[in-house]
Tab-separated table of N, CA and C in Angstrom:
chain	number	residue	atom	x	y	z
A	20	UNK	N	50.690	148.568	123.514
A	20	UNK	CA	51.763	149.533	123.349
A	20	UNK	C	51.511	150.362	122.102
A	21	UNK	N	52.220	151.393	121.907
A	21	UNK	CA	52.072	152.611	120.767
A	21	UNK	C	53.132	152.777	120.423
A	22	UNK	N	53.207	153.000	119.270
A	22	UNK	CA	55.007	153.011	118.382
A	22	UNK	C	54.341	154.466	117.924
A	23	UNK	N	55.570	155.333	117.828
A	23	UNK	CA	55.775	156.322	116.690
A	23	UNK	C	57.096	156.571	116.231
A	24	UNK	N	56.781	157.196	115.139
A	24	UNK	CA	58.249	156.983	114.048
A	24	UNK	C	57.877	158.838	113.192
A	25	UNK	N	58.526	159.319	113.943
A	25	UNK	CA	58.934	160.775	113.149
A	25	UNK	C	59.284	160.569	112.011
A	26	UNK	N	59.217	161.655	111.044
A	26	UNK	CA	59.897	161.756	109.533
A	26	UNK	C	59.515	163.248	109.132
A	27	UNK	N	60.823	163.585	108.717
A	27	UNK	CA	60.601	165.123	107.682
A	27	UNK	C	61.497	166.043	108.249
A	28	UNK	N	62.048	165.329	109.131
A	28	UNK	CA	63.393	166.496	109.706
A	28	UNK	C	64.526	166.803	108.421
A	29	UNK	N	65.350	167.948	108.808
A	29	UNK	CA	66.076	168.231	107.803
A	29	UNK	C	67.170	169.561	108.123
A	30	UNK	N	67.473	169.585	107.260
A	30	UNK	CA	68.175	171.073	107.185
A	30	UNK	C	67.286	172.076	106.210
A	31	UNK	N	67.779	173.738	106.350
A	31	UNK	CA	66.860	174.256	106.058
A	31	UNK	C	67.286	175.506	106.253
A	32	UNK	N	67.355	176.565	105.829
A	32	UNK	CA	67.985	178.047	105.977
A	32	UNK	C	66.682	179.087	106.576
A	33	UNK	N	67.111	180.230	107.198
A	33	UNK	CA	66.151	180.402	108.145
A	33	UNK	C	65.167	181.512	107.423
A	34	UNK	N	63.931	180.954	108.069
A	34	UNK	CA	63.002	181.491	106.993
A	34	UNK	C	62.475	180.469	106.594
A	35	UNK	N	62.805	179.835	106.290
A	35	UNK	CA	62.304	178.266	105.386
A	35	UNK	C	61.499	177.721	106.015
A	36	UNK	N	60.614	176.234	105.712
A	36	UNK	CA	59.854	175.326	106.191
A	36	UNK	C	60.389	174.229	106.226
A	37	UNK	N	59.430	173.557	106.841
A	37	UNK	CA	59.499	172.317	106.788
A	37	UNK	C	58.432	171.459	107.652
A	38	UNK	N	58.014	169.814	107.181
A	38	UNK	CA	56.875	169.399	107.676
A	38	UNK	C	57.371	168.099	108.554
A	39	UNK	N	56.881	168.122	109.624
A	39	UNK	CA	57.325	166.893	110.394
A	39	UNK	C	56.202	166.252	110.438
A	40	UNK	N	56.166	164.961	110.171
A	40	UNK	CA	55.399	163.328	110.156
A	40	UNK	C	55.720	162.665	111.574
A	41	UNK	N	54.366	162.414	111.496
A	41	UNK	CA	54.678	161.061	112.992
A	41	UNK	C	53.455	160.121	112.491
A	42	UNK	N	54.437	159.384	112.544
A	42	UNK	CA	53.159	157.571	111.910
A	42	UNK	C	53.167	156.807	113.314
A	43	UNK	N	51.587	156.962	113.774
A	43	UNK	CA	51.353	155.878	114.875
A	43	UNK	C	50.539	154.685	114.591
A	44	UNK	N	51.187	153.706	115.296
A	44	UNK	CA	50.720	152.214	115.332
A	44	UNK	C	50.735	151.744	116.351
A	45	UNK	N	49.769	150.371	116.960
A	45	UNK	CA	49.491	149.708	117.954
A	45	UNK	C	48.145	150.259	118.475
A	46	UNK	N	47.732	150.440	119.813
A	46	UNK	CA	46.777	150.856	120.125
A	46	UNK	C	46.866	152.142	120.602
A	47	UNK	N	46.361	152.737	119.382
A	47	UNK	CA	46.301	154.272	119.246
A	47	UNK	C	44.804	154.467	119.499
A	48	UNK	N	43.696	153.466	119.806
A	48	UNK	CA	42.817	153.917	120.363
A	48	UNK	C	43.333	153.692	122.198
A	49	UNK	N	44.765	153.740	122.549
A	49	UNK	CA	44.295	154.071	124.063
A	49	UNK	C	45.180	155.161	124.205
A	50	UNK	N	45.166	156.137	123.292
A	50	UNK	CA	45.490	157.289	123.113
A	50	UNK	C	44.695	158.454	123.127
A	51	UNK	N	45.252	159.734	123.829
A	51	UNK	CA	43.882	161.099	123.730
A	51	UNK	C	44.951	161.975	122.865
A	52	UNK	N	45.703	162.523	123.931
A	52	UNK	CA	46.675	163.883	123.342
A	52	UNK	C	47.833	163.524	122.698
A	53	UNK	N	47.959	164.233	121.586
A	53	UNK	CA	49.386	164.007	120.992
A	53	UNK	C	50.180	165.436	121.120
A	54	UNK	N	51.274	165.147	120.988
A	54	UNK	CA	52.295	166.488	120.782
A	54	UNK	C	53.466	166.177	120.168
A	55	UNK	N	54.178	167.354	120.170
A	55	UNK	CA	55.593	167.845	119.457
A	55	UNK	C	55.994	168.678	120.440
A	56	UNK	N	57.791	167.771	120.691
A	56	UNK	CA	58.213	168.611	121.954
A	56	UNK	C	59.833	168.549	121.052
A	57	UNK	N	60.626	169.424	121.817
A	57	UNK	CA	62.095	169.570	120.899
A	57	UNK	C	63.045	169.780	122.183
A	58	UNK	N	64.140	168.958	122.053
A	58	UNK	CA	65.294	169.570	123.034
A	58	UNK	C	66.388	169.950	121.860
A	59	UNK	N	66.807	170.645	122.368
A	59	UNK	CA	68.221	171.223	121.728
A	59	UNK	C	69.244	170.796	122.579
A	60	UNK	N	70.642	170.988	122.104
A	60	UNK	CA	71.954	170.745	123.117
A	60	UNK	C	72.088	171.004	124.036
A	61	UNK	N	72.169	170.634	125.069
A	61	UNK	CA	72.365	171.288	126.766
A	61	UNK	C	71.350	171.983	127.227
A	62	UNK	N	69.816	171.780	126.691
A	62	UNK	CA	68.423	171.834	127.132
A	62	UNK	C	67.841	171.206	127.259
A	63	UNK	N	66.483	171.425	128.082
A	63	UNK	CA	65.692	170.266	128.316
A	63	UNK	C	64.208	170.024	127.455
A	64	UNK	N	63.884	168.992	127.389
A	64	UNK	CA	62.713	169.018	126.770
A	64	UNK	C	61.755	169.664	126.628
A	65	UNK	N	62.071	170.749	125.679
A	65	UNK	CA	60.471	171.557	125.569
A	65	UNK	C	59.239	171.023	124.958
A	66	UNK	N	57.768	171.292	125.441
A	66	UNK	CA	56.770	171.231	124.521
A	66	UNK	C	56.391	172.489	123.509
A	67	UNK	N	56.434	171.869	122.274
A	67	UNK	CA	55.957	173.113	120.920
A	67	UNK	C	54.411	172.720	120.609
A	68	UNK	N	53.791	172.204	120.645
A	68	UNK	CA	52.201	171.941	120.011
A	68	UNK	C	51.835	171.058	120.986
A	69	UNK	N	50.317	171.160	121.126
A	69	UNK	CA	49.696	169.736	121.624
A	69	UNK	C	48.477	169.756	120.583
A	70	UNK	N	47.455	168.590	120.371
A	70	UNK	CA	46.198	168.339	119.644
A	70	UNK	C	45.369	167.600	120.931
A	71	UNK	N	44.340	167.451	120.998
A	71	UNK	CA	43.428	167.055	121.857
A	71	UNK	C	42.383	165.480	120.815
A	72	UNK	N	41.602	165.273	121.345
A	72	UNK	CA	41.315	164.151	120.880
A	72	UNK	C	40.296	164.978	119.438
A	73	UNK	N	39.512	166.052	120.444
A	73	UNK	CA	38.735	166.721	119.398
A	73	UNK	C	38.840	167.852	118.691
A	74	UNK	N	40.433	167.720	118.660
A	74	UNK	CA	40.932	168.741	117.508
A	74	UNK	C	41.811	170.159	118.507
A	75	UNK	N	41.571	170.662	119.320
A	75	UNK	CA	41.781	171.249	119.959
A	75	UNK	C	43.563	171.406	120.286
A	76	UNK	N	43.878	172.787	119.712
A	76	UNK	CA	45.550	172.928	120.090
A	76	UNK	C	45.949	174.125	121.019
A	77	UNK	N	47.096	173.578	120.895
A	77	UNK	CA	47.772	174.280	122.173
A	77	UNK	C	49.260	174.358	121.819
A	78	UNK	N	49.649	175.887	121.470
A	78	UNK	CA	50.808	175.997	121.551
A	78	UNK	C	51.884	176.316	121.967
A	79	UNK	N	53.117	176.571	122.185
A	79	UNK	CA	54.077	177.420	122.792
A	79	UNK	C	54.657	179.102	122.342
A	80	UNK	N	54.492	179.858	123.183
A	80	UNK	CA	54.634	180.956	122.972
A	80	UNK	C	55.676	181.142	121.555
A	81	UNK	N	56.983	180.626	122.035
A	81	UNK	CA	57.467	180.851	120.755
A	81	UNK	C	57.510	180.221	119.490
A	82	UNK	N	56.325	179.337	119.013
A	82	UNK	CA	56.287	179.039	118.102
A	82	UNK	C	54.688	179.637	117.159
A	83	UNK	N	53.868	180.247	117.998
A	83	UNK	CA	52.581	180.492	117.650
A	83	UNK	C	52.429	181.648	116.746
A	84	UNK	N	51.712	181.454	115.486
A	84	UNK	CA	51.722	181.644	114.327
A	84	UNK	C	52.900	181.630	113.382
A	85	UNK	N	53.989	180.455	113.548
A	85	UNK	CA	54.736	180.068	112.741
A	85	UNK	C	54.459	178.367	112.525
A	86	UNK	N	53.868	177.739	113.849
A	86	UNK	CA	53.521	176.528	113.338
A	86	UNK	C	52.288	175.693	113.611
A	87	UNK	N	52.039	174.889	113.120
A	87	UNK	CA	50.725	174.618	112.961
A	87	UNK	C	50.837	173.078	113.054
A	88	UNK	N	49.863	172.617	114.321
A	88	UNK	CA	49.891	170.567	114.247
A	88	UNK	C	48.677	170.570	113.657
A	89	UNK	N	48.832	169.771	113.602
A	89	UNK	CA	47.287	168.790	113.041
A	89	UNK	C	47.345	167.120	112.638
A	90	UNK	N	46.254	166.672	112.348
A	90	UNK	CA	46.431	165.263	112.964
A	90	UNK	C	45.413	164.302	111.790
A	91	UNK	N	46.138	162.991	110.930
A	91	UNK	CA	45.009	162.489	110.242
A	91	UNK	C	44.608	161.337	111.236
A	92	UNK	N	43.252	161.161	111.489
A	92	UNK	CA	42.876	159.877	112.302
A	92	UNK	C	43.078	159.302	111.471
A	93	UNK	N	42.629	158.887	110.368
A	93	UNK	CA	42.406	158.199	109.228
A	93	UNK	C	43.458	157.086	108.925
A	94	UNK	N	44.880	158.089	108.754
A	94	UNK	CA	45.830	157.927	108.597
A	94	UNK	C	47.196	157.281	110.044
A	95	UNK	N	46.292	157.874	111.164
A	95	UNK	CA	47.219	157.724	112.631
A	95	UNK	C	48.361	158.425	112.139
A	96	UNK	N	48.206	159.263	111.608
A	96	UNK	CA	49.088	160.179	111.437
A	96	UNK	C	48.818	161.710	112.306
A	97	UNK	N	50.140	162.330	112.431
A	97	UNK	CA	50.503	163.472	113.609
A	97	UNK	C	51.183	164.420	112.732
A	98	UNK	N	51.236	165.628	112.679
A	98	UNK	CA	52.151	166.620	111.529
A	98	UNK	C	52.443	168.145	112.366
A	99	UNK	N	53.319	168.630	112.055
A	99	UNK	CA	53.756	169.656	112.609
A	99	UNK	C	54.205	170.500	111.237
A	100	UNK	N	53.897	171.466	110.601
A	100	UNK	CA	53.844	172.144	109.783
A	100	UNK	C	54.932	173.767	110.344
A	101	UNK	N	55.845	173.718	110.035
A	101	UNK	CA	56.673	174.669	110.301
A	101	UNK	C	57.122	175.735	109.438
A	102	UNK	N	56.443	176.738	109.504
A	102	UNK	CA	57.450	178.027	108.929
A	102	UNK	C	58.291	179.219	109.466
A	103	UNK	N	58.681	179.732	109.115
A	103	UNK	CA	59.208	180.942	109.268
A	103	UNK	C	60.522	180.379	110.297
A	104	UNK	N	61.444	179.367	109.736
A	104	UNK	CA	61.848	178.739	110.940
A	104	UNK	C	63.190	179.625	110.734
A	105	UNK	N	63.911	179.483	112.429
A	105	UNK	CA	64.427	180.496	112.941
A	105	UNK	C	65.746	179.826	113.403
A	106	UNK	N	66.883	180.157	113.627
A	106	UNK	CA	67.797	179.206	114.289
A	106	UNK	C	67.816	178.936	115.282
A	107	UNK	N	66.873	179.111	116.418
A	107	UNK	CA	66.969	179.012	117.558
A	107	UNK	C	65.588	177.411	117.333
A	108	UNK	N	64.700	177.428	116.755
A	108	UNK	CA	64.313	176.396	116.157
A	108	UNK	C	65.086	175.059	115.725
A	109	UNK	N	66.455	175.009	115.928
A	109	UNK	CA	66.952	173.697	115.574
A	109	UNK	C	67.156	172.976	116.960
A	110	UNK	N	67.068	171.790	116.965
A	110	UNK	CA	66.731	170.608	118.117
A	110	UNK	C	66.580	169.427	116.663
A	111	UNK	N	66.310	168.350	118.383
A	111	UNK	CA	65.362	167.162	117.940
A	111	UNK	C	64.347	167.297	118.600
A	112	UNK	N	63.191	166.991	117.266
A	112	UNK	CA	61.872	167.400	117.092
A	112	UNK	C	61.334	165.516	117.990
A	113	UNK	N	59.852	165.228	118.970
A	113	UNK	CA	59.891	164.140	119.305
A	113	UNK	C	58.581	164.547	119.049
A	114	UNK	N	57.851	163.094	118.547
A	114	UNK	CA	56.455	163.002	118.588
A	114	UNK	C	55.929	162.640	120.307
A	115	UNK	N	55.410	162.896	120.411
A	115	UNK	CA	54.555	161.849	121.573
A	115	UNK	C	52.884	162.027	122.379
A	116	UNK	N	52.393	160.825	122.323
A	116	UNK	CA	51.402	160.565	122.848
A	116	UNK	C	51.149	160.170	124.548
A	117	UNK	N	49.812	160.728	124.517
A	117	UNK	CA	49.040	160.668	126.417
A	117	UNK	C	48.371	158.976	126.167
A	118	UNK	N	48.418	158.615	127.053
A	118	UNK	CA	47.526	157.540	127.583
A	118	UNK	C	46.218	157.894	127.879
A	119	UNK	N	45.328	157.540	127.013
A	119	UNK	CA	43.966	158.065	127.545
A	119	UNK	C	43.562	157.324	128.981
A	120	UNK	N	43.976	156.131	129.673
A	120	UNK	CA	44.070	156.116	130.505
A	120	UNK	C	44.140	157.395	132.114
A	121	UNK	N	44.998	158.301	131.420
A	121	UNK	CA	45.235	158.925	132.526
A	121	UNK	C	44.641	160.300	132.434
A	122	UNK	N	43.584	160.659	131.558
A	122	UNK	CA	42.493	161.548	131.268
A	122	UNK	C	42.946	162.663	130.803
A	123	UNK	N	42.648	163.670	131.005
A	123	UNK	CA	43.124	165.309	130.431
A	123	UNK	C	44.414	165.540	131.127
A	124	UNK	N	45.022	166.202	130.302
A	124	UNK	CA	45.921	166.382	130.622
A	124	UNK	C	46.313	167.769	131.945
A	125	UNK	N	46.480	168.479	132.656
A	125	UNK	CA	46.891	169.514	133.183
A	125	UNK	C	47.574	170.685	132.545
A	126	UNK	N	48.425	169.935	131.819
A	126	UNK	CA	49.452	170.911	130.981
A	126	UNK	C	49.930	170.130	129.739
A	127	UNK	N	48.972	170.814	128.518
A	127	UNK	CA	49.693	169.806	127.221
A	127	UNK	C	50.738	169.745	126.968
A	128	UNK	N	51.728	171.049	127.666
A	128	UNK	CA	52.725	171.195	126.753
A	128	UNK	C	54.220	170.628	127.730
A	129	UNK	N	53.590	169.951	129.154
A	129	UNK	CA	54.405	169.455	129.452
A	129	UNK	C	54.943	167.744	129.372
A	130	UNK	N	56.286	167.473	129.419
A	130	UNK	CA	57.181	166.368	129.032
A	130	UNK	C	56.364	165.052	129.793
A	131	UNK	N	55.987	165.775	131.087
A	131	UNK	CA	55.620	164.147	131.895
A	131	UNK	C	53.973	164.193	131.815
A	132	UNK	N	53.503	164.633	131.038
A	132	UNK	CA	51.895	164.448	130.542
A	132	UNK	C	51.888	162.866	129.741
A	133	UNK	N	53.000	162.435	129.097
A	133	UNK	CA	52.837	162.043	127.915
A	133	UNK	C	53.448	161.055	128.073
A	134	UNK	N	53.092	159.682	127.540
A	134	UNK	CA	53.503	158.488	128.126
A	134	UNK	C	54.521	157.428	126.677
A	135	UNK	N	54.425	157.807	125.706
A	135	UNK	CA	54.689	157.262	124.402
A	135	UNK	C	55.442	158.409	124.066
A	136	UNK	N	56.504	158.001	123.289
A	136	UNK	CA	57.220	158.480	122.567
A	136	UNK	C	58.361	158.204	121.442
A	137	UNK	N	58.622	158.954	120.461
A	137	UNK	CA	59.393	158.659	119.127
A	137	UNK	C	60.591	158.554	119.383
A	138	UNK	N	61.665	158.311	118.162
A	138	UNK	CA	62.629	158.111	118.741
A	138	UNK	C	63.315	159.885	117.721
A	139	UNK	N	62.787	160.402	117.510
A	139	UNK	CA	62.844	161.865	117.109
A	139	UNK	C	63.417	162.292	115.787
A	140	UNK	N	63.871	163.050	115.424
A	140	UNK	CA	63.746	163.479	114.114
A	140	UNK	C	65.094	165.212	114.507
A	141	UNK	N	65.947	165.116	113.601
A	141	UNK	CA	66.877	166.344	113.558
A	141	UNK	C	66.088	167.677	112.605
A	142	UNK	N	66.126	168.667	113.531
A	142	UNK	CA	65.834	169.926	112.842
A	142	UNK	C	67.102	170.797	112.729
A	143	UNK	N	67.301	170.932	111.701
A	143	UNK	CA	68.568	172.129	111.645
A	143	UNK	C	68.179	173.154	110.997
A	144	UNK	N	68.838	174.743	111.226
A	144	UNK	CA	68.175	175.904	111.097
A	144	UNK	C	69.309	176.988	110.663
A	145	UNK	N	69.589	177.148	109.351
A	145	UNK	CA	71.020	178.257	110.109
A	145	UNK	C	70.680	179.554	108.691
């Protein structure tokens, strides 16, 4: 099994930043793709970033060139680097990981790619 545990959510006035953490543990070698997906109130789970095993991202229209993932192996750490944030940007932010089991993905940035997941992190934006 794979645990992740978000951190770095917050409040934040718009315009501002902020950095989201995801610490993974267990067997994160039977892991390929990671991402950052956000629902807001009375929406459904969007995907905002994906990373690939070899670095490789993928983002969502409305977040591209305001945010930036990236990933420490080192660390099993996951990060989502956010600026220019906007109010339509507030949700809960969720880490989650693919099963390398189930190979490339089709669509990084979709919800049922991804088999692991955090228990999420509050973004507020105003």
């Amino acid at each position: 099994h794979v645990q992740l545990v978000e951190s770095g959510g917050g409040s934040v006035r718009a315009g501002g930043s902020l950095r989201l953490s995801c610490a993974a543990s267990g067997y994160i070698s039977r892991t390929n793709y990671m991402g950052w997906f956000r629902q807001a109130p009375g929406k459904e789970r969007e995907g905002v970033a994906a990373i690939g095993t070899v670095g490789t991202t993928t983002y969502a229209d409305s977040v591209k060139g305001r945010f930036t993932i990236s990933k420490d192996g080192a660390k099993n750490s996951l990060y989502l680097q956010m600026n220019s944030l906007k109010p339509e940007d507030t949700a809960v932010y969720y880490c989650a990981a693919r099963p390398r089991i189930r190979g490339v993905p089709q669509n990084e940035l979709s919800y049922s790619e991804y088999g692991y997941w955090g228990q999420g992190t509050q973004v507020t934006v105003s």
